[in-house]
Amino acid sequence: MVETTAARQPPAAENGWLIEVRSLTKVYGEGPAAVHALRGVGLRVHAGEFVAIMGPSGSGKSTFMHLLGCLDHPTSGSYRLAGEEVSRLSRDRLAVVRNTRIGFVFQSFNLLSRTSALENVELPMLYAGVQRDERVRRARAILDQVGLGDRLTHRPSELSGGQQQRVAIGRALANGAPLLMADEPTGNLDSASSADIMALFRRLNRERGITVVLVTHDVQVAAWSNRVVTFRDGLITDDRPVDEVIPASARPGAGAPEEVRA
Ligand SMILES: Nc1ncnc2c1ncn2[C@@H]1O[C@H](COP(=O)(O)OP(=O)(O)OP(=O)(O)O)[C@@H](O)[C@H]1O
Ligand SMILES: [Mg+2]
């Protein structure tokens, strides 16, 4: 793949994988204080998959998400995103990849507090140089899609936790990224709001083909995915279709009330 390939036109992954990770390691610190957070992780994800990452505290899930989200560099190993090796890109190039191909959703929403829902969703487009009229038009449409068409001018403090997370998902979608990543997106939400947010992720996955990779401790949250990947001590120890991990009776069915609410 030639180095000049523009980030806005990612090379098609020759082998069909959107995410292709091999032998990924991450060591924090040095010498006796070194923490081997990832010890050789391999994972391949097709475009259109909906993957839940589970595992005990400290097993490396967030570290892995930071690498997948192009927020950090691995210590060693390979990460190809849509066919492009991104593991050794400069910080600036990595930021371009992140801003154009990946939407990231955090547990704590990370919205600008004095800024309206509309402006929060506009922000990535502002950085990308989209003209104001177009920004407003797209941000309105996105907020409509996430069910907040009647909350455009509300600030985060005037929204419920679930609504704030919808704004954050809207912001993650603003630049048209085909890949949504989330680290404990329902960690600060009650179970009803969690189900709403998961139904929204599922709708974006099914109707818009957006690939979703999210970390959760909660089996009921993982139940919305199609595939469950389990980490332990910096390694993937299990990787199976969701119906082999979570019984069908415990999974939200198509047309469940939550889905209608989303
Ligand atoms: N910035 C850092 N500096 C040093 N060590 C770190 C850093 N971030 C994480 N670690 C260590 O790396 C290991 C993996 O941490 P990580 O945050 O990836 O775990 P996790 O699976 O996300 O856990 P949790 O479920 O509690 O969020 C832990 O031992 C942690 O203490
Ligand atoms: Mg974590």
PDB file of C-alpha atoms and ligand atoms in Angstrom:
ATOM      1  CA  MET A   1       0.000   0.000   0.000  1.00  0.00           C
ATOM      2  CA  VAL A   2       1.607   3.310  -1.029  1.00  0.00           C
ATOM      3  CA  GLU A   3       2.391   5.764   1.763  1.00  0.00           C
ATOM      4  CA  THR A   4       0.663   8.637  -0.060  1.00  0.00           C
ATOM      5  CA  THR A   5      -2.785   7.032   0.147  1.00  0.00           C
ATOM      6  CA  ALA A   6      -5.054   9.734   1.565  1.00  0.00           C
ATOM      7  CA  ALA A   7      -6.659   8.965   4.910  1.00  0.00           C
ATOM      8  CA  ARG A   8     -10.042   9.926   3.487  1.00  0.00           C
ATOM      9  CA  GLN A   9      -9.783   7.148   0.935  1.00  0.00           C
ATOM     10  CA  PRO A  10      -8.565   4.205   2.955  1.00  0.00           C
ATOM     11  CA  PRO A  11      -7.191   1.385   0.873  1.00  0.00           C
ATOM     12  CA  ALA A  12      -9.578  -1.518   0.665  1.00  0.00           C
ATOM     13  CA  ALA A  13      -8.339  -4.258   2.962  1.00  0.00           C
ATOM     14  CA  GLU A  14      -7.019  -6.742   0.422  1.00  0.00           C
ATOM     15  CA  ASN A  15      -7.957  -9.656   2.615  1.00  0.00           C
ATOM     16  CA  GLY A  16     -11.328  -8.321   3.764  1.00  0.00           C
ATOM     17  CA  TRP A  17     -10.476  -7.604   7.378  1.00  0.00           C
ATOM     18  CA  LEU A  18     -11.290  -4.173   8.783  1.00  0.00           C
ATOM     19  CA  ILE A  19      -9.134  -4.819  11.860  1.00  0.00           C
ATOM     20  CA  GLU A  20      -6.179  -7.169  11.701  1.00  0.00           C
ATOM     21  CA  VAL A  21      -4.011  -7.346  14.808  1.00  0.00           C
ATOM     22  CA  ARG A  22      -1.027  -9.685  15.187  1.00  0.00           C
ATOM     23  CA  SER A  23       1.225 -10.385  18.175  1.00  0.00           C
ATOM     24  CA  LEU A  24       0.403  -7.037  19.751  1.00  0.00           C
ATOM     25  CA  THR A  25       2.227  -6.202  22.979  1.00  0.00           C
ATOM     26  CA  LYS A  26       2.140  -3.193  25.264  1.00  0.00           C
ATOM     27  CA  VAL A  27       4.565  -2.639  28.104  1.00  0.00           C
ATOM     28  CA  TYR A  28       4.072   0.324  30.427  1.00  0.00           C
ATOM     29  CA  GLY A  29       7.173   1.567  32.231  1.00  0.00           C
ATOM     30  CA  GLU A  30      10.615  -0.008  32.282  1.00  0.00           C
ATOM     31  CA  GLY A  31      12.831  -2.357  34.237  1.00  0.00           C
ATOM     32  CA  PRO A  32      11.468  -3.897  37.418  1.00  0.00           C
ATOM     33  CA  ALA A  33       8.454  -1.537  37.314  1.00  0.00           C
ATOM     34  CA  ALA A  34       7.418  -2.647  33.803  1.00  0.00           C
ATOM     35  CA  VAL A  35       3.811  -3.767  33.395  1.00  0.00           C
ATOM     36  CA  HIS A  36       3.166  -6.173  30.531  1.00  0.00           C
ATOM     37  CA  ALA A  37      -0.407  -5.089  29.831  1.00  0.00           C
ATOM     38  CA  LEU A  38      -0.695  -6.955  26.485  1.00  0.00           C
ATOM     39  CA  ARG A  39       1.459 -10.034  25.878  1.00  0.00           C
ATOM     40  CA  GLY A  40       0.848 -10.978  22.248  1.00  0.00           C
ATOM     41  CA  VAL A  41      -2.715 -10.402  21.124  1.00  0.00           C
ATOM     42  CA  GLY A  42      -4.133 -11.406  17.758  1.00  0.00           C
ATOM     43  CA  LEU A  43      -7.600 -10.465  16.517  1.00  0.00           C
ATOM     44  CA  ARG A  44      -9.332 -10.068  13.177  1.00  0.00           C
ATOM     45  CA  VAL A  45     -12.639  -8.266  12.730  1.00  0.00           C
ATOM     46  CA  HIS A  46     -14.690  -7.987   9.543  1.00  0.00           C
ATOM     47  CA  ALA A  47     -16.479  -4.799   8.574  1.00  0.00           C
ATOM     48  CA  GLY A  48     -20.017  -5.015   9.941  1.00  0.00           C
ATOM     49  CA  GLU A  49     -19.228  -7.111  13.028  1.00  0.00           C
ATOM     50  CA  PHE A  50     -20.426  -6.208  16.525  1.00  0.00           C
ATOM     51  CA  VAL A  51     -17.800  -7.374  19.034  1.00  0.00           C
ATOM     52  CA  ALA A  52     -17.938  -7.272  22.839  1.00  0.00           C
ATOM     53  CA  ILE A  53     -14.674  -7.458  24.781  1.00  0.00           C
ATOM     54  CA  MET A  54     -14.898  -8.864  28.295  1.00  0.00           C
ATOM     55  CA  GLY A  55     -12.485  -9.994  31.008  1.00  0.00           C
ATOM     56  CA  PRO A  56     -11.388  -9.246  34.545  1.00  0.00           C
ATOM     57  CA  SER A  57     -10.136  -5.892  35.755  1.00  0.00           C
ATOM     58  CA  GLY A  58      -6.520  -5.314  34.731  1.00  0.00           C
ATOM     59  CA  SER A  59      -6.602  -7.902  31.925  1.00  0.00           C
ATOM     60  CA  GLY A  60      -5.687  -5.323  29.274  1.00  0.00           C
ATOM     61  CA  LYS A  61      -9.045  -4.425  27.717  1.00  0.00           C
ATOM     62  CA  SER A  62      -8.660  -0.643  27.871  1.00  0.00           C
ATOM     63  CA  THR A  63      -5.038  -0.861  26.785  1.00  0.00           C
ATOM     64  CA  PHE A  64      -6.161  -2.872  23.754  1.00  0.00           C
ATOM     65  CA  MET A  65      -8.964  -0.392  22.965  1.00  0.00           C
ATOM     66  CA  HIS A  66      -6.507   2.509  23.126  1.00  0.00           C
ATOM     67  CA  LEU A  67      -4.349   0.759  20.552  1.00  0.00           C
ATOM     68  CA  LEU A  68      -7.315  -0.181  18.330  1.00  0.00           C
ATOM     69  CA  GLY A  69      -8.591   3.393  18.614  1.00  0.00           C
ATOM     70  CA  CYS A  70      -5.213   4.789  17.500  1.00  0.00           C
ATOM     71  CA  LEU A  71      -4.901   6.662  20.792  1.00  0.00           C
ATOM     72  CA  ASP A  72      -1.551   5.022  21.586  1.00  0.00           C
ATOM     73  CA  HIS A  73       1.284   3.019  19.994  1.00  0.00           C
ATOM     74  CA  PRO A  74       1.946  -0.656  20.751  1.00  0.00           C
ATOM     75  CA  THR A  75       5.341  -1.762  22.079  1.00  0.00           C
ATOM     76  CA  SER A  76       5.519  -4.381  19.315  1.00  0.00           C
ATOM     77  CA  GLY A  77       3.326  -6.220  16.864  1.00  0.00           C
ATOM     78  CA  SER A  78       1.190  -5.270  13.908  1.00  0.00           C
ATOM     79  CA  TYR A  79      -2.136  -3.462  13.569  1.00  0.00           C
ATOM     80  CA  ARG A  80      -3.646  -3.098  10.128  1.00  0.00           C
ATOM     81  CA  LEU A  81      -6.758  -0.956   9.904  1.00  0.00           C
ATOM     82  CA  ALA A  82      -8.604  -1.296   6.587  1.00  0.00           C
ATOM     83  CA  GLY A  83      -5.404  -2.729   5.136  1.00  0.00           C
ATOM     84  CA  GLU A  84      -3.086   0.050   6.317  1.00  0.00           C
ATOM     85  CA  GLU A  85      -0.372  -0.685   8.876  1.00  0.00           C
ATOM     86  CA  VAL A  86      -0.956   1.957  11.550  1.00  0.00           C
ATOM     87  CA  SER A  87       1.100   0.619  14.459  1.00  0.00           C
ATOM     88  CA  ARG A  88       4.144   2.727  13.700  1.00  0.00           C
ATOM     89  CA  LEU A  89       2.616   5.896  12.269  1.00  0.00           C
ATOM     90  CA  SER A  90       3.724   9.242  13.706  1.00  0.00           C
ATOM     91  CA  ARG A  91       1.441  10.824  16.320  1.00  0.00           C
ATOM     92  CA  ASP A  92       0.177  13.304  13.725  1.00  0.00           C
ATOM     93  CA  ARG A  93      -0.634  10.649  11.130  1.00  0.00           C
ATOM     94  CA  LEU A  94      -2.241   8.522  13.820  1.00  0.00           C
ATOM     95  CA  ALA A  95      -4.468  11.469  14.742  1.00  0.00           C
ATOM     96  CA  VAL A  96      -5.561  11.770  11.112  1.00  0.00           C
ATOM     97  CA  VAL A  97      -6.442   8.069  10.991  1.00  0.00           C
ATOM     98  CA  ARG A  98      -8.312   8.364  14.295  1.00  0.00           C
ATOM     99  CA  ASN A  99     -10.267  11.430  13.252  1.00  0.00           C
ATOM    100  CA  THR A 100     -11.341  10.077   9.899  1.00  0.00           C
ATOM    101  CA  ARG A 101     -11.915   6.373  10.480  1.00  0.00           C
ATOM    102  CA  ILE A 102     -12.786   5.849  14.131  1.00  0.00           C
ATOM    103  CA  GLY A 103     -15.445   7.174  16.460  1.00  0.00           C
ATOM    104  CA  PHE A 104     -14.589   6.658  20.133  1.00  0.00           C
ATOM    105  CA  VAL A 105     -17.152   6.599  22.958  1.00  0.00           C
ATOM    106  CA  PHE A 106     -16.042   6.808  26.606  1.00  0.00           C
ATOM    107  CA  GLN A 107     -17.626   5.665  29.850  1.00  0.00           C
ATOM    108  CA  SER A 108     -17.717   9.233  31.176  1.00  0.00           C
ATOM    109  CA  PHE A 109     -19.178  10.743  27.957  1.00  0.00           C
ATOM    110  CA  ASN A 110     -16.369  13.397  27.757  1.00  0.00           C
ATOM    111  CA  LEU A 111     -18.665  16.112  26.399  1.00  0.00           C
ATOM    112  CA  LEU A 112     -17.814  19.825  26.583  1.00  0.00           C
ATOM    113  CA  SER A 113     -19.901  20.960  29.534  1.00  0.00           C
ATOM    114  CA  ARG A 114     -20.726  24.534  28.507  1.00  0.00           C
ATOM    115  CA  THR A 115     -21.593  23.549  24.987  1.00  0.00           C
ATOM    116  CA  SER A 116     -24.923  22.482  23.512  1.00  0.00           C
ATOM    117  CA  ALA A 117     -25.658  19.005  22.191  1.00  0.00           C
ATOM    118  CA  LEU A 118     -25.583  20.429  18.656  1.00  0.00           C
ATOM    119  CA  GLU A 119     -22.174  22.078  19.148  1.00  0.00           C
ATOM    120  CA  ASN A 120     -20.721  18.955  20.758  1.00  0.00           C
ATOM    121  CA  VAL A 121     -21.667  16.952  17.667  1.00  0.00           C
ATOM    122  CA  GLU A 122     -20.384  19.733  15.385  1.00  0.00           C
ATOM    123  CA  LEU A 123     -16.948  19.741  16.992  1.00  0.00           C
ATOM    124  CA  PRO A 124     -15.221  16.951  14.994  1.00  0.00           C
ATOM    125  CA  MET A 125     -16.579  18.542  11.803  1.00  0.00           C
ATOM    126  CA  LEU A 126     -15.211  21.933  12.899  1.00  0.00           C
ATOM    127  CA  TYR A 127     -11.753  20.354  13.280  1.00  0.00           C
ATOM    128  CA  ALA A 128     -12.183  18.692   9.886  1.00  0.00           C
ATOM    129  CA  GLY A 129     -12.893  22.080   8.278  1.00  0.00           C
ATOM    130  CA  VAL A 130     -16.551  21.487   7.385  1.00  0.00           C
ATOM    131  CA  GLN A 131     -18.399  24.764   6.699  1.00  0.00           C
ATOM    132  CA  ARG A 132     -20.786  26.000   9.376  1.00  0.00           C
ATOM    133  CA  ASP A 133     -24.087  25.499   7.507  1.00  0.00           C
ATOM    134  CA  GLU A 134     -23.113  21.981   6.537  1.00  0.00           C
ATOM    135  CA  ARG A 135     -21.950  21.233  10.095  1.00  0.00           C
ATOM    136  CA  VAL A 136     -25.237  22.351  11.590  1.00  0.00           C
ATOM    137  CA  ARG A 137     -27.226  20.431   8.995  1.00  0.00           C
ATOM    138  CA  ARG A 138     -25.295  17.214   9.621  1.00  0.00           C
ATOM    139  CA  ALA A 139     -25.263  17.584  13.408  1.00  0.00           C
ATOM    140  CA  ARG A 140     -29.052  18.071  13.425  1.00  0.00           C
ATOM    141  CA  ALA A 141     -29.544  14.985  11.280  1.00  0.00           C
ATOM    142  CA  ILE A 142     -27.262  12.914  13.526  1.00  0.00           C
ATOM    143  CA  LEU A 143     -28.983  14.065  16.719  1.00  0.00           C
ATOM    144  CA  ASP A 144     -32.280  13.158  15.087  1.00  0.00           C
ATOM    145  CA  GLN A 145     -30.924   9.677  14.361  1.00  0.00           C
ATOM    146  CA  VAL A 146     -29.831   9.160  17.967  1.00  0.00           C
ATOM    147  CA  GLY A 147     -33.232  10.299  19.228  1.00  0.00           C
ATOM    148  CA  LEU A 148     -32.293  13.767  20.452  1.00  0.00           C
ATOM    149  CA  GLY A 149     -33.865  15.925  17.757  1.00  0.00           C
ATOM    150  CA  ASP A 150     -35.739  17.816  20.480  1.00  0.00           C
ATOM    151  CA  ARG A 151     -32.665  18.459  22.681  1.00  0.00           C
ATOM    152  CA  LEU A 152     -30.384  20.337  20.283  1.00  0.00           C
ATOM    153  CA  THR A 153     -29.697  23.341  22.501  1.00  0.00           C
ATOM    154  CA  HIS A 154     -29.464  21.479  25.814  1.00  0.00           C
ATOM    155  CA  ARG A 155     -26.118  21.396  27.595  1.00  0.00           C
ATOM    156  CA  PRO A 156     -24.807  18.129  29.075  1.00  0.00           C
ATOM    157  CA  SER A 157     -25.942  19.128  32.594  1.00  0.00           C
ATOM    158  CA  GLU A 158     -29.476  19.477  31.229  1.00  0.00           C
ATOM    159  CA  LEU A 159     -29.487  15.936  29.828  1.00  0.00           C
ATOM    160  CA  SER A 160     -29.797  12.508  31.469  1.00  0.00           C
ATOM    161  CA  GLY A 161     -26.795  10.167  31.452  1.00  0.00           C
ATOM    162  CA  GLY A 162     -28.294   8.120  28.637  1.00  0.00           C
ATOM    163  CA  GLN A 163     -28.981  11.276  26.632  1.00  0.00           C
ATOM    164  CA  GLN A 164     -25.418  12.512  27.206  1.00  0.00           C
ATOM    165  CA  GLN A 165     -24.109   9.197  25.915  1.00  0.00           C
ATOM    166  CA  ARG A 166     -26.338   9.577  22.831  1.00  0.00           C
ATOM    167  CA  VAL A 167     -24.720  12.972  22.188  1.00  0.00           C
ATOM    168  CA  ALA A 168     -21.300  11.325  22.571  1.00  0.00           C
ATOM    169  CA  ILE A 169     -22.295   8.613  20.084  1.00  0.00           C
ATOM    170  CA  GLY A 170     -23.532  11.361  17.746  1.00  0.00           C
ATOM    171  CA  ARG A 171     -20.169  13.104  18.057  1.00  0.00           C
ATOM    172  CA  ALA A 172     -18.409   9.794  17.323  1.00  0.00           C
ATOM    173  CA  LEU A 173     -20.482   9.469  14.128  1.00  0.00           C
ATOM    174  CA  ALA A 174     -19.948  13.065  13.016  1.00  0.00           C
ATOM    175  CA  ASN A 175     -17.057  12.461  10.633  1.00  0.00           C
ATOM    176  CA  GLY A 176     -18.670   9.457   9.022  1.00  0.00           C
ATOM    177  CA  ALA A 177     -16.294   6.921  10.576  1.00  0.00           C
ATOM    178  CA  PRO A 178     -17.213   3.328   9.694  1.00  0.00           C
ATOM    179  CA  LEU A 179     -15.914   2.033  13.041  1.00  0.00           C
ATOM    180  CA  LEU A 180     -17.284   2.801  16.506  1.00  0.00           C
ATOM    181  CA  MET A 181     -15.261   1.846  19.570  1.00  0.00           C
ATOM    182  CA  ALA A 182     -16.439   2.182  23.128  1.00  0.00           C
ATOM    183  CA  ASP A 183     -14.856   1.448  26.523  1.00  0.00           C
ATOM    184  CA  GLU A 184     -17.587   0.653  29.063  1.00  0.00           C
ATOM    185  CA  PRO A 185     -20.130   2.924  27.326  1.00  0.00           C
ATOM    186  CA  THR A 186     -22.856   1.906  29.765  1.00  0.00           C
ATOM    187  CA  GLY A 187     -20.656   1.904  32.883  1.00  0.00           C
ATOM    188  CA  ASN A 188     -22.269   5.077  34.245  1.00  0.00           C
ATOM    189  CA  LEU A 189     -25.837   4.216  33.239  1.00  0.00           C
ATOM    190  CA  ASP A 190     -28.733   2.394  34.899  1.00  0.00           C
ATOM    191  CA  SER A 191     -29.966  -0.795  33.262  1.00  0.00           C
ATOM    192  CA  ALA A 192     -32.821   0.828  31.298  1.00  0.00           C
ATOM    193  CA  SER A 193     -30.526   3.523  29.839  1.00  0.00           C
ATOM    194  CA  SER A 194     -27.907   0.853  29.138  1.00  0.00           C
ATOM    195  CA  ALA A 195     -30.424  -1.138  27.105  1.00  0.00           C
ATOM    196  CA  ASP A 196     -31.361   2.029  25.174  1.00  0.00           C
ATOM    197  CA  ILE A 197     -27.732   2.750  24.367  1.00  0.00           C
ATOM    198  CA  MET A 198     -27.063  -0.850  23.346  1.00  0.00           C
ATOM    199  CA  ALA A 199     -30.151  -0.846  21.144  1.00  0.00           C
ATOM    200  CA  LEU A 200     -28.780   2.289  19.488  1.00  0.00           C
ATOM    201  CA  PHE A 201     -25.399   0.617  18.861  1.00  0.00           C
ATOM    202  CA  ARG A 202     -27.199  -2.392  17.413  1.00  0.00           C
ATOM    203  CA  ARG A 203     -29.342  -0.218  15.154  1.00  0.00           C
ATOM    204  CA  LEU A 204     -26.254   1.630  13.859  1.00  0.00           C
ATOM    205  CA  ASN A 205     -24.591  -1.744  13.292  1.00  0.00           C
ATOM    206  CA  ARG A 206     -27.523  -3.381  11.513  1.00  0.00           C
ATOM    207  CA  GLU A 207     -28.965  -0.482   9.567  1.00  0.00           C
ATOM    208  CA  ARG A 208     -25.833   1.490   8.721  1.00  0.00           C
ATOM    209  CA  GLY A 209     -23.290  -1.304   8.683  1.00  0.00           C
ATOM    210  CA  ILE A 210     -21.133   0.419  11.291  1.00  0.00           C
ATOM    211  CA  THR A 211     -18.620  -1.927  12.892  1.00  0.00           C
ATOM    212  CA  VAL A 212     -18.823  -1.822  16.689  1.00  0.00           C
ATOM    213  CA  VAL A 213     -16.165  -2.942  19.173  1.00  0.00           C
ATOM    214  CA  LEU A 214     -16.949  -2.309  22.823  1.00  0.00           C
ATOM    215  CA  VAL A 215     -15.662  -3.266  26.239  1.00  0.00           C
ATOM    216  CA  THR A 216     -18.071  -4.265  28.970  1.00  0.00           C
ATOM    217  CA  HIS A 217     -18.118  -6.069  32.311  1.00  0.00           C
ATOM    218  CA  ASP A 218     -21.832  -6.672  31.945  1.00  0.00           C
ATOM    219  CA  VAL A 219     -23.117  -9.892  30.372  1.00  0.00           C
ATOM    220  CA  GLN A 220     -26.437  -8.193  29.610  1.00  0.00           C
ATOM    221  CA  VAL A 221     -24.568  -5.557  27.610  1.00  0.00           C
ATOM    222  CA  ALA A 222     -22.420  -8.135  25.807  1.00  0.00           C
ATOM    223  CA  ALA A 223     -25.640  -9.966  24.926  1.00  0.00           C
ATOM    224  CA  TRP A 224     -26.391  -7.270  22.316  1.00  0.00           C
ATOM    225  CA  SER A 225     -23.216  -8.123  20.368  1.00  0.00           C
ATOM    226  CA  ASN A 226     -22.564 -10.925  17.871  1.00  0.00           C
ATOM    227  CA  ARG A 227     -19.180 -12.047  19.176  1.00  0.00           C
ATOM    228  CA  VAL A 228     -17.586 -12.107  22.608  1.00  0.00           C
ATOM    229  CA  VAL A 229     -13.800 -11.853  22.985  1.00  0.00           C
ATOM    230  CA  THR A 230     -12.402 -12.518  26.464  1.00  0.00           C
ATOM    231  CA  PHE A 231      -9.134 -11.152  27.841  1.00  0.00           C
ATOM    232  CA  ARG A 232      -7.133 -12.547  30.725  1.00  0.00           C
ATOM    233  CA  ASP A 233      -3.667 -11.444  31.846  1.00  0.00           C
ATOM    234  CA  GLY A 234      -2.943  -9.533  28.656  1.00  0.00           C
ATOM    235  CA  LEU A 235      -4.029 -12.306  26.285  1.00  0.00           C
ATOM    236  CA  ILE A 236      -7.194 -13.298  24.452  1.00  0.00           C
ATOM    237  CA  THR A 237      -8.315 -16.551  26.039  1.00  0.00           C
ATOM    238  CA  ASP A 238     -11.692 -16.973  24.353  1.00  0.00           C
ATOM    239  CA  ASP A 239     -13.354 -15.727  21.170  1.00  0.00           C
ATOM    240  CA  ARG A 240     -16.796 -17.065  20.300  1.00  0.00           C
ATOM    241  CA  PRO A 241     -20.151 -16.169  18.731  1.00  0.00           C
ATOM    242  CA  VAL A 242     -22.393 -14.586  21.346  1.00  0.00           C
ATOM    243  CA  ASP A 243     -24.929 -17.415  21.263  1.00  0.00           C
ATOM    244  CA  GLU A 244     -22.266 -19.855  22.467  1.00  0.00           C
ATOM    245  CA  VAL A 245     -21.500 -17.593  25.425  1.00  0.00           C
ATOM    246  CA  ILE A 246     -24.872 -16.191  26.364  1.00  0.00           C
ATOM    247  CA  PRO A 247     -28.029 -18.316  26.146  1.00  0.00           C
ATOM    248  CA  ALA A 248     -30.617 -17.152  23.610  1.00  0.00           C
ATOM    249  CA  SER A 249     -33.142 -16.647  26.423  1.00  0.00           C
ATOM    250  CA  ALA A 250     -30.880 -14.017  27.989  1.00  0.00           C
ATOM    251  CA  ARG A 251     -30.346 -12.129  24.743  1.00  0.00           C
ATOM    252  CA  PRO A 252     -32.434  -9.201  23.554  1.00  0.00           C
ATOM    253  CA  GLY A 253     -34.542 -10.471  20.656  1.00  0.00           C
ATOM    254  CA  ALA A 254     -35.292  -8.578  17.468  1.00  0.00           C
ATOM    255  CA  GLY A 255     -38.209  -6.231  18.051  1.00  0.00           C
ATOM    256  CA  ALA A 256     -37.747  -6.227  21.837  1.00  0.00           C
ATOM    257  CA  PRO A 257     -39.254  -3.203  23.587  1.00  0.00           C
ATOM    258  CA  GLU A 258     -35.773  -1.686  24.054  1.00  0.00           C
ATOM    259  CA  GLU A 259     -35.197  -1.765  20.336  1.00  0.00           C
ATOM    260  CA  VAL A 260     -38.372   0.178  19.666  1.00  0.00           C
ATOM    261  CA  ARG A 261     -37.310   2.814  22.216  1.00  0.00           C
ATOM    262  CA  ALA A 262     -33.978   3.267  20.484  1.00  0.00           C
TER     263      ALA A 262
HETATM  264  N1  LIG B   1      -0.782   4.292  31.779  1.00  0.00           N
HETATM  265  C1  LIG B   1      -0.428   3.189  32.452  1.00  0.00           C
HETATM  266  N2  LIG B   1       0.772   3.094  33.071  1.00  0.00           N
HETATM  267  C2  LIG B   1       1.144   1.981  33.724  1.00  0.00           C
HETATM  268  N3  LIG B   1       0.386   0.878  33.823  1.00  0.00           N
HETATM  269  C3  LIG B   1      -0.818   0.905  33.226  1.00  0.00           C
HETATM  270  C4  LIG B   1      -1.300   2.054  32.526  1.00  0.00           C
HETATM  271  N4  LIG B   1      -2.533   1.788  32.041  1.00  0.00           N
HETATM  272  C5  LIG B   1      -2.815   0.533  32.443  1.00  0.00           C
HETATM  273  N5  LIG B   1      -1.800   0.002  33.146  1.00  0.00           N
HETATM  274  C6  LIG B   1      -1.726  -1.369  33.705  1.00  0.00           C
HETATM  275  O1  LIG B   1      -1.906  -2.275  32.633  1.00  0.00           O
HETATM  276  C7  LIG B   1      -2.716  -3.370  33.022  1.00  0.00           C
HETATM  277  C8  LIG B   1      -3.941  -3.434  32.118  1.00  0.00           C
HETATM  278  O2  LIG B   1      -4.750  -2.288  32.369  1.00  0.00           O
HETATM  279  P1  LIG B   1      -6.096  -1.978  31.568  1.00  0.00           P
HETATM  280  O3  LIG B   1      -6.517  -0.613  31.954  1.00  0.00           O
HETATM  281  O4  LIG B   1      -5.851  -2.222  30.130  1.00  0.00           O
HETATM  282  O5  LIG B   1      -7.070  -3.094  32.157  1.00  0.00           O
HETATM  283  P2  LIG B   1      -8.642  -3.303  31.934  1.00  0.00           P
HETATM  284  O6  LIG B   1      -8.821  -4.698  31.459  1.00  0.00           O
HETATM  285  O7  LIG B   1      -9.188  -2.206  31.088  1.00  0.00           O
HETATM  286  O8  LIG B   1      -9.200  -3.198  33.415  1.00  0.00           O
HETATM  287  P3  LIG B   1     -10.620  -2.596  33.947  1.00  0.00           P
HETATM  288  O9  LIG B   1     -11.634  -3.675  33.692  1.00  0.00           O
HETATM  289  O10 LIG B   1     -10.378  -2.388  35.396  1.00  0.00           O
HETATM  290  O11 LIG B   1     -10.900  -1.322  33.215  1.00  0.00           O
HETATM  291  C9  LIG B   1      -3.057  -3.144  34.485  1.00  0.00           C
HETATM  292  O12 LIG B   1      -2.144  -3.886  35.255  1.00  0.00           O
HETATM  293  C10 LIG B   1      -2.831  -1.665  34.690  1.00  0.00           C
HETATM  294  O13 LIG B   1      -2.474  -1.372  35.997  1.00  0.00           O
HETATM  295 MG    MG B   2     -10.554  -0.679  31.425  1.00  0.00          MG
END
